[in-house]
Short mmCIF file of C-alpha atoms in Angstrom, two decimals:
data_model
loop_
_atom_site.label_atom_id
_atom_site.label_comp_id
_atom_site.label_asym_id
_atom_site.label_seq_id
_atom_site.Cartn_x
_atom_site.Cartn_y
_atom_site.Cartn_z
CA UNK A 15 22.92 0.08 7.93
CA UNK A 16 19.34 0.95 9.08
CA UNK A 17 18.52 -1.85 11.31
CA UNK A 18 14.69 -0.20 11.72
CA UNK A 19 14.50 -1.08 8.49
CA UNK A 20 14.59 -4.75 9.43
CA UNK A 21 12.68 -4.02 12.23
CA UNK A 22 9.72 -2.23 10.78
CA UNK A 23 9.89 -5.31 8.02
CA UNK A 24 9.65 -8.21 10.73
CA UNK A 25 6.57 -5.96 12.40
CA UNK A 26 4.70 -6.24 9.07
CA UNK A 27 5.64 -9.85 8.70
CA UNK A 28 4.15 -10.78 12.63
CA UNK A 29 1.29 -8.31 11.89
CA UNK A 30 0.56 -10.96 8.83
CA UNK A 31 1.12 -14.19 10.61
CA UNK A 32 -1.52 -12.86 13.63
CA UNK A 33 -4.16 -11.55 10.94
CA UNK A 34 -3.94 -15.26 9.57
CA UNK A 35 -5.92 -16.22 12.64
CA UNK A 36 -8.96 -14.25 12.59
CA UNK A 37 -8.58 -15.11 8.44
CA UNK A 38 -8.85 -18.80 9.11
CA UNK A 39 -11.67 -18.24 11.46
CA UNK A 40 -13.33 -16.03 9.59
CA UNK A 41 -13.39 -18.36 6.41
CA UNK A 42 -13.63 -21.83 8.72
CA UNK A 43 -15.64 -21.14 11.27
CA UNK A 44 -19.42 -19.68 10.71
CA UNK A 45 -20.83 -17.56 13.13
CA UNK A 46 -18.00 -16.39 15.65
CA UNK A 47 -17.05 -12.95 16.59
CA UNK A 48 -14.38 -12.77 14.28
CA UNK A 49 -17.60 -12.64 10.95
CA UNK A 50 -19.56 -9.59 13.41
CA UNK A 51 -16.17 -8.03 13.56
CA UNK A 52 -14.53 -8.69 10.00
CA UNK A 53 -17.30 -7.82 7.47
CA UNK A 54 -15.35 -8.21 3.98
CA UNK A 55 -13.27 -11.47 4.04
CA UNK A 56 -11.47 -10.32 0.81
CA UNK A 57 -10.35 -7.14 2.27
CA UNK A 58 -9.23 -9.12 5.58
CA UNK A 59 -7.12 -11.32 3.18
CA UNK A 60 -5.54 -8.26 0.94
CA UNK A 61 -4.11 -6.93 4.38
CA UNK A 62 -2.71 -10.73 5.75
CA UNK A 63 -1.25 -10.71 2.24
CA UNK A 64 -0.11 -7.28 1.73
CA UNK A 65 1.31 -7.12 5.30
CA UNK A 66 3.54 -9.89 4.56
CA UNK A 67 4.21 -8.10 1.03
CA UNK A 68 5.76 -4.96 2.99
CA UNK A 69 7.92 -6.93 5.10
CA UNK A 70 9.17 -8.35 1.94
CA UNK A 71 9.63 -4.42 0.59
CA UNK A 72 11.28 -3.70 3.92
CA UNK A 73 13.90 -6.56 3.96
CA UNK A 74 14.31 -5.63 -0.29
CA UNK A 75 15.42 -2.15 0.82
CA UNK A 76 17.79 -3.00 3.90
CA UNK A 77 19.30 -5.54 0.82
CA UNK A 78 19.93 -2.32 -1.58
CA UNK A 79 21.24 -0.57 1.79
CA UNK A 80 23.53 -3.00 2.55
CA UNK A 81 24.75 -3.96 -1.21
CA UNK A 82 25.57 -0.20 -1.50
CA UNK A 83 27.18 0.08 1.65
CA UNK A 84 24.87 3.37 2.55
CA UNK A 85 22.42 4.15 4.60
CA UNK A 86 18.98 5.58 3.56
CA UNK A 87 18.29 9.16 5.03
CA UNK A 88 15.43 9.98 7.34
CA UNK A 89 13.35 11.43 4.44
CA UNK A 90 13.25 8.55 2.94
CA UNK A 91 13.20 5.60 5.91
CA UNK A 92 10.20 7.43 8.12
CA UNK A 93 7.25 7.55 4.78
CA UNK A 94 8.71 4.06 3.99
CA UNK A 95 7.95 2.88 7.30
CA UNK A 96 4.66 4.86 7.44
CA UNK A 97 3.35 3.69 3.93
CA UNK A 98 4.55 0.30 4.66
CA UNK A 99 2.65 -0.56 8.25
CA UNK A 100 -0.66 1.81 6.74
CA UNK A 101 -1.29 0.71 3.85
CA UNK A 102 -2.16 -2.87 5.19
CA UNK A 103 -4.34 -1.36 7.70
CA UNK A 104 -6.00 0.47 5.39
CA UNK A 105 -7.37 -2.99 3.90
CA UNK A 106 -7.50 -4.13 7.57
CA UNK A 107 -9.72 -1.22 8.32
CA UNK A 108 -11.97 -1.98 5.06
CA UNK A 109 -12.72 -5.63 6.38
CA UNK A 110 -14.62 -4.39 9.43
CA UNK A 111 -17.81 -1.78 9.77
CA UNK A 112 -15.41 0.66 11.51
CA UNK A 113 -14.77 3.40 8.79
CA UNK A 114 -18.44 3.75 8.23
CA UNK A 115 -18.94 6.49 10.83
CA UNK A 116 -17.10 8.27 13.44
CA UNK A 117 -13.37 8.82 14.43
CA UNK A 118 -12.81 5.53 12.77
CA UNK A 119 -13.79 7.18 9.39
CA UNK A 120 -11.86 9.87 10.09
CA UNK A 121 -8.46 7.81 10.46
CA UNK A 122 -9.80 6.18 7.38
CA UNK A 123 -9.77 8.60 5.55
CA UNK A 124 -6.63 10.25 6.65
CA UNK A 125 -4.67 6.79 6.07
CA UNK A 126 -6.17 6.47 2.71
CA UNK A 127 -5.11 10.26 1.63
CA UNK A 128 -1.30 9.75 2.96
CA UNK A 129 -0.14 6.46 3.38
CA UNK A 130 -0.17 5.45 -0.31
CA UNK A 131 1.15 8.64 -1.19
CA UNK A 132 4.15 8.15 1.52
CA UNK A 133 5.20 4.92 0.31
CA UNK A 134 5.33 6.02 -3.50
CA UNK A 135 7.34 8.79 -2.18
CA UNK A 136 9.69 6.89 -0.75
CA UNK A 137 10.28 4.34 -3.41
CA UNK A 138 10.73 6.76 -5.76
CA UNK A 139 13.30 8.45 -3.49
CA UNK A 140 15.02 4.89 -3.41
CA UNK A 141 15.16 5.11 -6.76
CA UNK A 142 16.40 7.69 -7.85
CA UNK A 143 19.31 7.62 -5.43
CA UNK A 144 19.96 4.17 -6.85
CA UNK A 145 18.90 4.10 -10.79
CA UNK A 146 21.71 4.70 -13.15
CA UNK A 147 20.48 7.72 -15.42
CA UNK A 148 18.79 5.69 -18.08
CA UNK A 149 16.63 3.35 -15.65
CA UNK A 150 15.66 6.68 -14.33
CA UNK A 151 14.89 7.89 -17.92
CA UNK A 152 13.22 4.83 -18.40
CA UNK A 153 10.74 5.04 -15.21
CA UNK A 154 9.72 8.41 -15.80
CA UNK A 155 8.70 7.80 -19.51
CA UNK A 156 6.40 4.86 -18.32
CA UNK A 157 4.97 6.87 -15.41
CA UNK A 158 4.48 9.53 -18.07
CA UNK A 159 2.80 6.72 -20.46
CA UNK A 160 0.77 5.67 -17.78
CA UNK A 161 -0.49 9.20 -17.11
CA UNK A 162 -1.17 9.75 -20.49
CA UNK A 163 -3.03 6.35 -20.96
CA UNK A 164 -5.10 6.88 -17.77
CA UNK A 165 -6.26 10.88 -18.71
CA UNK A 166 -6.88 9.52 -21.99
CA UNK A 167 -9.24 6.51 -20.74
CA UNK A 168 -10.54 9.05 -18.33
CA UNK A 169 -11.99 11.74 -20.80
CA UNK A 170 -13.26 8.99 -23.39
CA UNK A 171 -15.25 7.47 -20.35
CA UNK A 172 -16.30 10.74 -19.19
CA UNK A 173 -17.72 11.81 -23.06
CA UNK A 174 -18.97 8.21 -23.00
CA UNK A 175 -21.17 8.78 -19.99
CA UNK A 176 -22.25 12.48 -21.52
CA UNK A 177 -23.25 10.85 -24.54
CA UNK A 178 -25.29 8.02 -22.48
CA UNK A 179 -27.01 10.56 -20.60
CA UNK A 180 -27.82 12.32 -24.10
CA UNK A 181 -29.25 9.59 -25.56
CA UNK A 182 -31.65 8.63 -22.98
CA UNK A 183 -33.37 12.02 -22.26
#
């Protein structure tokens, strides 16, 4: 089994259980460092929660590992791990001033551009080498729903705004 898998799950789950103390005094106590420093309280708790979400993720797939008696191959484990420590930090990033100039909107940016993408990579991967052949039928006709439902919304709201702009010249 991939133990990093575990390992990489309980570093999400600590990362969590430390970002619960600048949380509480963020939302406790008035006027510290911790409100100069963390600017968007809701971001700051989307990352305490969603770190603790990707440990969760992490232990899930060691579980589907270790029911299938396999091991997960490198292609798969290192954008799992990637997606699952970055994404949080992109919402930890978010709560402070950081990504509003500089190298630290750099990283933002090049977090926001990969991470996501990583861990719906690897997920997918997952599944497929899991999924019987209909569940796999199955998840690509609702991601193919979804796309068709979102390009659909998207070009009514895009004639919507043409007409809008029409109208009031």
């Amino acid at each position: 089994m991939n133990d990093q898998l575990l390992q990489w799950g309980l570093f999400s789950f600590m990362l969590g259980i430390v970002l619960s103390l600048p949380l509480a005094a963020v939302h406790y106590q008035k006027n510290t460092p911790m409100t100069k420093l963390f600017i968007n309280t809701r971001k700051l708790k989307s990352a305490h929660l969603d770190f603790f979400m990707q440990a969760f993720a992490m232990g899930f797939a060691y579980i589907l590992e270790f029911a299938l008696k396999t091991e997960f191959s490198l292609y798969v484990v290192i954008p799992l791990v990637f997606g699952v420590i970055m994404n949080p930090t992109i919402l930890l990033l978010e709560a402070t001033s950081i990504i509003r100039s500089g190298l630290g909107r750099v990283i933002y940016i090049i977090l926001r551009s990969t991470s996501p993408i990583a861990l719906l990579y690897a997920w997918f991967a997952i599944a497929f080498l899991i999924l019987p052949l209909f569940l796999k039928i199955a998840l690509i006709a609702v991601v193919i729903l979804g796309g068709i439902v979102f390009f659909t919304f998207q070009r009514r709201s895009k004639k919507t705004s043409i007409n809008d702009l029409n109208t009031s010249s």
